[in-house]
Amino acid sequence: MTVQNSATGDPSIAVGGRDAGTAGGTGHAGRNGTLLAGLGVVAFSLTFPATAWGLEGFGPWSLVSVRCVLAALLAGGALLALRAPVPERRHWAGLAVVAAGVVLGFPLLTTLALQTSTTSHAAVVVGLLPLTTAAFSALRTGARPSRAFWAAALAGAAVVIAFTVQQSGGAVSTGDMYLFGALLICAAGYAEGGRLAREMPGWRVIGWALVLCLPLAVPATAVALTIEPVHLTGHSVAGVLWVAAGSQFLGLVVWYRGMAEIGVARASQLQLAQPLLTLVWSVLLLGEHLPVAAPVAAVAVLVCIAVTQRSRTR
């Protein structure tokens, strides 16, 4: 069967055991999808440094709840302005998975982790996201990426893991456990969101997921702000505004649309570059030391991305 392509309006994405990238991974649609997913990765790469800025003035629970409320208000305004239809009943379960994984779980667990971890160390979670997202997608949609795809994905993940773990000394801490939990639930949210983005525009997927969280986020914000002291600074305000508008809404809009055009598994491999981008932002924005091994890791990761982008699903 076919469903309407949320990006172009054409009923061209095949469903039923094949990844969306099979139909949309080549030509103009493939280039456009890669560009959009890449913009999403750039937005996400700023999330950890922006969160570190936000923690300068907010407590972890306040920061997460405030960013959720602000992003939900942006999303709700866009949905109203563009008169987006209410999702069908069959879509709400999937939207709840996106909300739990991408809107609530990942921001909360990574924010808690960044209380004790540096942004460069926390980047290990996004190094593992491509592999886990592709695995969740394969289980959820029945997609069957090629052996070359999996080999390159595993190699890229191994490079990122080795690089980040070597820099942190390989110790497993409470922060690492938060990051591991964030990895799993975010991958599930990405995969489910990518599946939904084949049936409705990606911006509506994240928009409705954000709105779904609003009844929980508003009272949580009120409670958190009364318990955790807030000290507003230029960094803390800029940080919370970016994670709300850039990471939580606009970044996910272009990310889900990109996944709809080139497929969940293939788009997820672009995230292999995200930890290295995060390291660059960490140096520029936070003054962290950039490891000497970073250029070598960057080249290896880019090679893996090139291989995964050229491989086809079966």
Short mmCIF file of C-alpha atoms in Angstrom, two decimals:
data_model
loop_
_atom_site.label_atom_id
_atom_site.label_comp_id
_atom_site.label_asym_id
_atom_site.label_seq_id
_atom_site.Cartn_x
_atom_site.Cartn_y
_atom_site.Cartn_z
CA MET A 1 0.00 0.00 0.00
CA THR A 2 1.03 3.65 -0.23
CA VAL A 3 0.56 6.67 1.96
CA GLN A 4 0.83 10.33 1.06
CA ASN A 5 4.31 11.78 1.17
CA SER A 6 4.11 14.40 3.90
CA ALA A 7 6.80 16.52 2.30
CA THR A 8 5.67 16.63 -1.32
CA GLY A 9 2.01 15.62 -1.25
CA ASP A 10 2.72 12.70 -3.60
CA PRO A 11 1.60 9.18 -2.64
CA SER A 12 5.06 7.77 -3.27
CA ILE A 13 6.32 6.28 0.00
CA ALA A 14 5.92 2.53 0.00
CA VAL A 15 4.81 0.95 3.27
CA GLY A 16 5.02 -2.62 4.40
CA GLY A 17 8.45 -3.82 5.37
CA ARG A 18 10.54 -1.24 3.54
CA ASP A 19 12.20 1.89 4.83
CA ALA A 20 11.00 5.23 3.49
CA GLY A 21 14.50 5.93 2.24
CA THR A 22 14.03 3.26 -0.45
CA ALA A 23 11.56 5.45 -2.27
CA GLY A 24 12.84 8.89 -1.34
CA GLY A 25 16.54 8.37 -0.80
CA THR A 26 17.71 9.36 -4.29
CA GLY A 27 17.37 12.41 -6.56
CA HIS A 28 16.07 15.80 -5.44
CA ALA A 29 13.92 14.37 -2.64
CA GLY A 30 16.92 12.49 -1.26
CA ARG A 31 19.16 15.56 -1.33
CA ASN A 32 16.45 17.70 0.24
CA GLY A 33 15.81 15.12 2.95
CA THR A 34 19.52 14.82 3.71
CA LEU A 35 19.82 18.61 3.97
CA LEU A 36 16.84 18.87 6.33
CA ALA A 37 18.03 16.00 8.53
CA GLY A 38 21.51 17.58 8.55
CA LEU A 39 20.07 20.90 9.75
CA GLY A 40 18.35 18.99 12.52
CA VAL A 41 21.68 17.46 13.55
CA VAL A 42 23.30 20.92 13.68
CA ALA A 43 20.46 22.13 15.91
CA PHE A 44 20.78 19.08 18.16
CA SER A 45 24.56 19.48 18.40
CA LEU A 46 23.98 22.73 20.28
CA THR A 47 21.65 21.13 22.81
CA PHE A 48 24.22 20.04 25.39
CA PRO A 49 26.17 23.34 25.41
CA ALA A 50 22.88 25.27 25.59
CA THR A 51 21.73 23.03 28.44
CA ALA A 52 24.99 23.71 30.28
CA TRP A 53 24.29 27.43 29.87
CA GLY A 54 20.74 26.97 31.12
CA LEU A 55 21.95 25.14 34.22
CA GLU A 56 23.89 28.27 35.18
CA GLY A 57 20.58 29.88 36.16
CA PHE A 58 18.00 27.08 36.42
CA GLY A 59 17.76 23.82 38.32
CA PRO A 60 17.47 20.67 36.19
CA TRP A 61 13.74 20.16 36.76
CA SER A 62 12.97 23.85 36.17
CA LEU A 63 15.03 23.91 32.99
CA VAL A 64 13.33 20.85 31.50
CA SER A 65 9.79 21.91 32.41
CA VAL A 66 10.27 25.51 31.23
CA ARG A 67 11.74 24.39 27.91
CA CYS A 68 8.82 22.02 27.41
CA VAL A 69 6.22 24.72 28.11
CA LEU A 70 7.90 27.26 25.82
CA ALA A 71 8.28 24.73 22.99
CA ALA A 72 4.67 23.54 23.42
CA LEU A 73 3.41 27.13 23.20
CA LEU A 74 5.38 27.63 19.98
CA ALA A 75 4.05 24.38 18.58
CA GLY A 76 0.47 25.12 19.62
CA GLY A 77 0.64 28.54 18.03
CA ALA A 78 1.92 27.06 14.77
CA LEU A 79 -0.76 24.37 14.77
CA LEU A 80 -3.50 26.96 15.32
CA ALA A 81 -2.11 29.45 12.81
CA LEU A 82 -1.86 26.82 10.08
CA ARG A 83 -5.17 25.17 11.08
CA ALA A 84 -3.59 21.76 11.40
CA PRO A 85 -6.19 18.99 11.75
CA VAL A 86 -6.35 17.00 14.96
CA PRO A 87 -4.55 13.64 14.49
CA GLU A 88 -6.61 10.53 13.98
CA ARG A 89 -7.21 8.33 17.02
CA ARG A 90 -4.81 5.68 15.69
CA HIS A 91 -1.93 8.19 15.79
CA TRP A 92 -2.18 9.21 19.44
CA ALA A 93 -0.38 6.16 20.83
CA GLY A 94 2.59 6.88 18.56
CA LEU A 95 2.53 10.56 19.51
CA ALA A 96 2.63 9.53 23.17
CA VAL A 97 5.81 7.53 22.48
CA VAL A 98 7.37 10.58 20.79
CA ALA A 99 6.32 12.79 23.71
CA ALA A 100 7.70 10.39 26.32
CA GLY A 101 10.98 9.79 24.52
CA VAL A 102 11.86 13.02 22.73
CA VAL A 103 9.96 15.75 24.59
CA LEU A 104 10.24 14.57 28.21
CA GLY A 105 12.60 11.63 28.75
CA PHE A 106 15.67 12.62 26.74
CA PRO A 107 15.78 16.27 27.91
CA LEU A 108 15.25 15.31 31.56
CA LEU A 109 17.81 12.49 31.71
CA THR A 110 20.50 14.37 29.79
CA THR A 111 19.97 17.49 31.90
CA LEU A 112 20.39 15.43 35.07
CA ALA A 113 23.52 13.87 33.55
CA LEU A 114 25.02 17.26 32.70
CA GLN A 115 25.01 18.23 36.35
CA THR A 116 28.04 15.98 36.80
CA SER A 117 29.24 15.28 33.24
CA THR A 118 30.91 17.57 30.73
CA THR A 119 29.20 18.16 27.41
CA SER A 120 31.95 16.26 25.58
CA HIS A 121 31.39 13.23 27.79
CA ALA A 122 27.61 13.45 27.39
CA ALA A 123 28.10 13.39 23.62
CA VAL A 124 28.50 9.59 23.86
CA VAL A 125 24.72 9.28 23.99
CA VAL A 126 24.27 10.89 20.56
CA GLY A 127 27.12 8.77 19.24
CA LEU A 128 25.03 5.70 19.97
CA LEU A 129 21.69 7.14 18.80
CA PRO A 130 22.09 6.28 15.08
CA LEU A 131 22.55 2.59 15.75
CA THR A 132 19.77 2.31 18.33
CA THR A 133 17.38 4.42 16.23
CA ALA A 134 17.98 2.20 13.21
CA ALA A 135 17.43 -0.90 15.37
CA PHE A 136 14.16 0.45 16.79
CA SER A 137 13.04 1.42 13.29
CA ALA A 138 13.79 -2.04 11.92
CA LEU A 139 11.81 -3.66 14.72
CA ARG A 140 8.90 -1.22 14.41
CA THR A 141 8.57 -0.94 10.63
CA GLY A 142 10.11 -4.17 9.35
CA ALA A 143 12.78 -2.27 7.39
CA ARG A 144 15.82 -4.36 6.38
CA PRO A 145 18.93 -2.21 5.85
CA SER A 146 21.74 -3.89 3.92
CA ARG A 147 24.73 -5.57 5.55
CA ALA A 148 26.97 -2.76 4.32
CA PHE A 149 24.67 -0.27 6.04
CA TRP A 150 24.86 -2.12 9.36
CA ALA A 151 28.62 -2.62 9.08
CA ALA A 152 29.19 1.09 8.49
CA ALA A 153 26.75 2.02 11.25
CA LEU A 154 28.50 -0.26 13.73
CA ALA A 155 31.90 1.06 12.68
CA GLY A 156 30.79 4.65 13.07
CA ALA A 157 29.25 3.97 16.45
CA ALA A 158 32.42 2.18 17.55
CA VAL A 159 34.56 5.18 16.53
CA VAL A 160 32.37 7.60 18.46
CA ILE A 161 32.16 5.35 21.52
CA ALA A 162 35.91 4.73 21.58
CA PHE A 163 36.63 8.43 21.19
CA THR A 164 34.26 9.63 23.92
CA VAL A 165 34.91 6.81 26.39
CA GLN A 166 38.68 7.15 26.02
CA GLN A 167 38.42 10.84 26.77
CA SER A 168 36.33 10.20 29.91
CA GLY A 169 38.51 7.37 31.24
CA GLY A 170 35.82 4.74 30.75
CA ALA A 171 34.31 5.11 34.23
CA VAL A 172 30.61 4.29 34.65
CA SER A 173 28.85 6.84 36.84
CA THR A 174 25.31 7.87 37.71
CA GLY A 175 25.54 10.37 34.89
CA ASP A 176 26.41 7.55 32.48
CA MET A 177 23.32 5.63 33.60
CA TYR A 178 21.17 8.69 32.91
CA LEU A 179 22.74 8.95 29.46
CA PHE A 180 22.14 5.28 28.70
CA GLY A 181 18.47 5.60 29.66
CA ALA A 182 18.17 8.75 27.54
CA LEU A 183 19.69 6.91 24.60
CA LEU A 184 17.09 4.14 24.66
CA ILE A 185 13.97 6.25 25.08
CA CYS A 186 15.10 8.88 22.57
CA ALA A 187 15.80 6.22 19.94
CA ALA A 188 12.29 4.85 20.43
CA GLY A 189 10.85 8.36 20.09
CA TYR A 190 12.87 9.08 16.96
CA ALA A 191 11.89 5.82 15.30
CA GLU A 192 8.20 6.23 16.12
CA GLY A 193 8.27 9.87 15.04
CA GLY A 194 9.90 8.91 11.76
CA ARG A 195 7.17 6.34 11.17
CA LEU A 196 4.45 8.90 11.87
CA ALA A 197 6.19 11.44 9.63
CA ARG A 198 5.40 9.15 6.69
CA GLU A 199 1.69 9.70 7.37
CA MET A 200 1.60 13.36 8.45
CA PRO A 201 4.02 16.29 8.10
CA GLY A 202 6.94 16.03 10.51
CA TRP A 203 6.28 19.44 12.08
CA ARG A 204 2.81 18.25 13.07
CA VAL A 205 4.28 15.10 14.64
CA ILE A 206 6.50 17.02 17.05
CA GLY A 207 3.92 19.81 17.36
CA TRP A 208 1.19 17.51 18.66
CA ALA A 209 3.67 15.59 20.82
CA LEU A 210 4.65 18.87 22.49
CA VAL A 211 1.04 19.94 22.98
CA LEU A 212 0.30 16.52 24.46
CA CYS A 213 2.85 17.25 27.20
CA LEU A 214 1.49 20.70 28.07
CA PRO A 215 -1.02 19.59 30.76
CA LEU A 216 1.86 17.89 32.58
CA ALA A 217 4.53 20.50 31.90
CA VAL A 218 2.58 23.53 33.21
CA PRO A 219 2.03 22.27 36.78
CA ALA A 220 5.52 20.74 36.79
CA THR A 221 6.96 24.16 35.93
CA ALA A 222 5.00 25.84 38.72
CA VAL A 223 6.25 23.33 41.29
CA ALA A 224 9.86 23.28 40.04
CA LEU A 225 10.19 27.07 40.02
CA THR A 226 9.04 27.26 43.64
CA ILE A 227 11.53 24.60 44.76
CA GLU A 228 14.63 25.36 42.69
CA PRO A 229 16.18 28.84 42.86
CA VAL A 230 16.42 30.74 39.58
CA HIS A 231 19.26 33.18 38.81
CA LEU A 232 18.71 34.71 35.40
CA THR A 233 21.84 35.49 33.39
CA GLY A 234 22.47 36.10 29.74
CA HIS A 235 23.76 32.55 29.33
CA SER A 236 20.90 30.90 31.20
CA VAL A 237 18.22 32.79 29.24
CA ALA A 238 19.93 32.11 25.89
CA GLY A 239 20.35 28.45 26.84
CA VAL A 240 16.72 27.84 27.78
CA LEU A 241 15.47 29.73 24.71
CA TRP A 242 17.66 27.65 22.40
CA VAL A 243 16.75 24.26 23.86
CA ALA A 244 13.06 25.24 23.70
CA ALA A 245 12.86 26.86 20.25
CA GLY A 246 15.90 25.42 18.48
CA SER A 247 16.37 21.91 19.85
CA GLN A 248 12.87 21.04 21.01
CA PHE A 249 10.81 22.49 18.15
CA LEU A 250 12.54 23.82 15.02
CA GLY A 251 15.30 21.21 15.04
CA LEU A 252 12.81 18.37 15.38
CA VAL A 253 10.59 19.84 12.65
CA VAL A 254 13.34 19.66 10.03
CA TRP A 255 14.64 16.36 11.47
CA TYR A 256 11.32 14.52 11.15
CA ARG A 257 10.69 15.92 7.69
CA GLY A 258 14.14 14.77 6.63
CA MET A 259 13.46 11.29 8.02
CA ALA A 260 10.19 11.16 6.08
CA GLU A 261 12.08 11.74 2.83
CA ILE A 262 15.16 9.55 3.20
CA GLY A 263 14.07 7.04 5.83
CA VAL A 264 14.58 6.69 9.56
CA ALA A 265 17.62 4.41 9.46
CA ARG A 266 19.54 6.39 6.86
CA ALA A 267 18.76 9.79 8.37
CA SER A 268 19.83 8.55 11.78
CA GLN A 269 23.36 7.92 10.50
CA LEU A 270 23.85 11.66 9.97
CA GLN A 271 23.87 11.90 13.75
CA LEU A 272 27.26 10.22 13.77
CA ALA A 273 28.67 13.72 13.17
CA GLN A 274 26.74 15.20 16.10
CA PRO A 275 29.18 14.37 18.95
CA LEU A 276 32.04 15.99 17.05
CA LEU A 277 29.98 19.08 16.33
CA THR A 278 29.07 19.20 20.02
CA LEU A 279 32.77 19.13 20.87
CA VAL A 280 33.38 22.13 18.64
CA TRP A 281 30.53 24.09 20.24
CA SER A 282 31.83 23.06 23.67
CA VAL A 283 35.17 24.67 22.88
CA LEU A 284 33.68 27.82 21.35
CA LEU A 285 30.86 28.37 23.84
CA LEU A 286 32.04 26.72 27.05
CA GLY A 287 35.83 26.90 26.76
CA GLU A 288 36.29 23.12 27.08
CA HIS A 289 39.53 21.62 25.75
CA LEU A 290 39.23 19.96 22.33
CA PRO A 291 41.00 16.57 22.34
CA VAL A 292 43.80 16.05 19.80
CA ALA A 293 42.06 12.90 18.53
CA ALA A 294 39.00 14.89 17.38
CA PRO A 295 40.14 15.50 13.75
CA VAL A 296 40.97 11.80 13.29
CA ALA A 297 37.61 10.75 14.71
CA ALA A 298 35.86 13.32 12.52
CA VAL A 299 37.36 11.89 9.33
CA ALA A 300 36.50 8.31 10.33
CA VAL A 301 32.92 9.26 11.16
CA LEU A 302 32.44 11.15 7.90
CA VAL A 303 33.64 8.09 5.98
CA CYS A 304 31.06 5.95 7.79
CA ILE A 305 28.33 8.49 7.01
CA ALA A 306 29.26 8.41 3.32
CA VAL A 307 29.00 4.60 3.27
CA THR A 308 25.62 4.51 5.00
CA GLN A 309 24.22 7.20 2.70
CA ARG A 310 25.22 5.18 -0.37
CA SER A 311 23.97 1.82 0.87
CA ARG A 312 20.43 0.74 0.01
CA THR A 313 17.77 -1.01 2.00
CA ARG A 314 16.60 -4.40 0.84
#
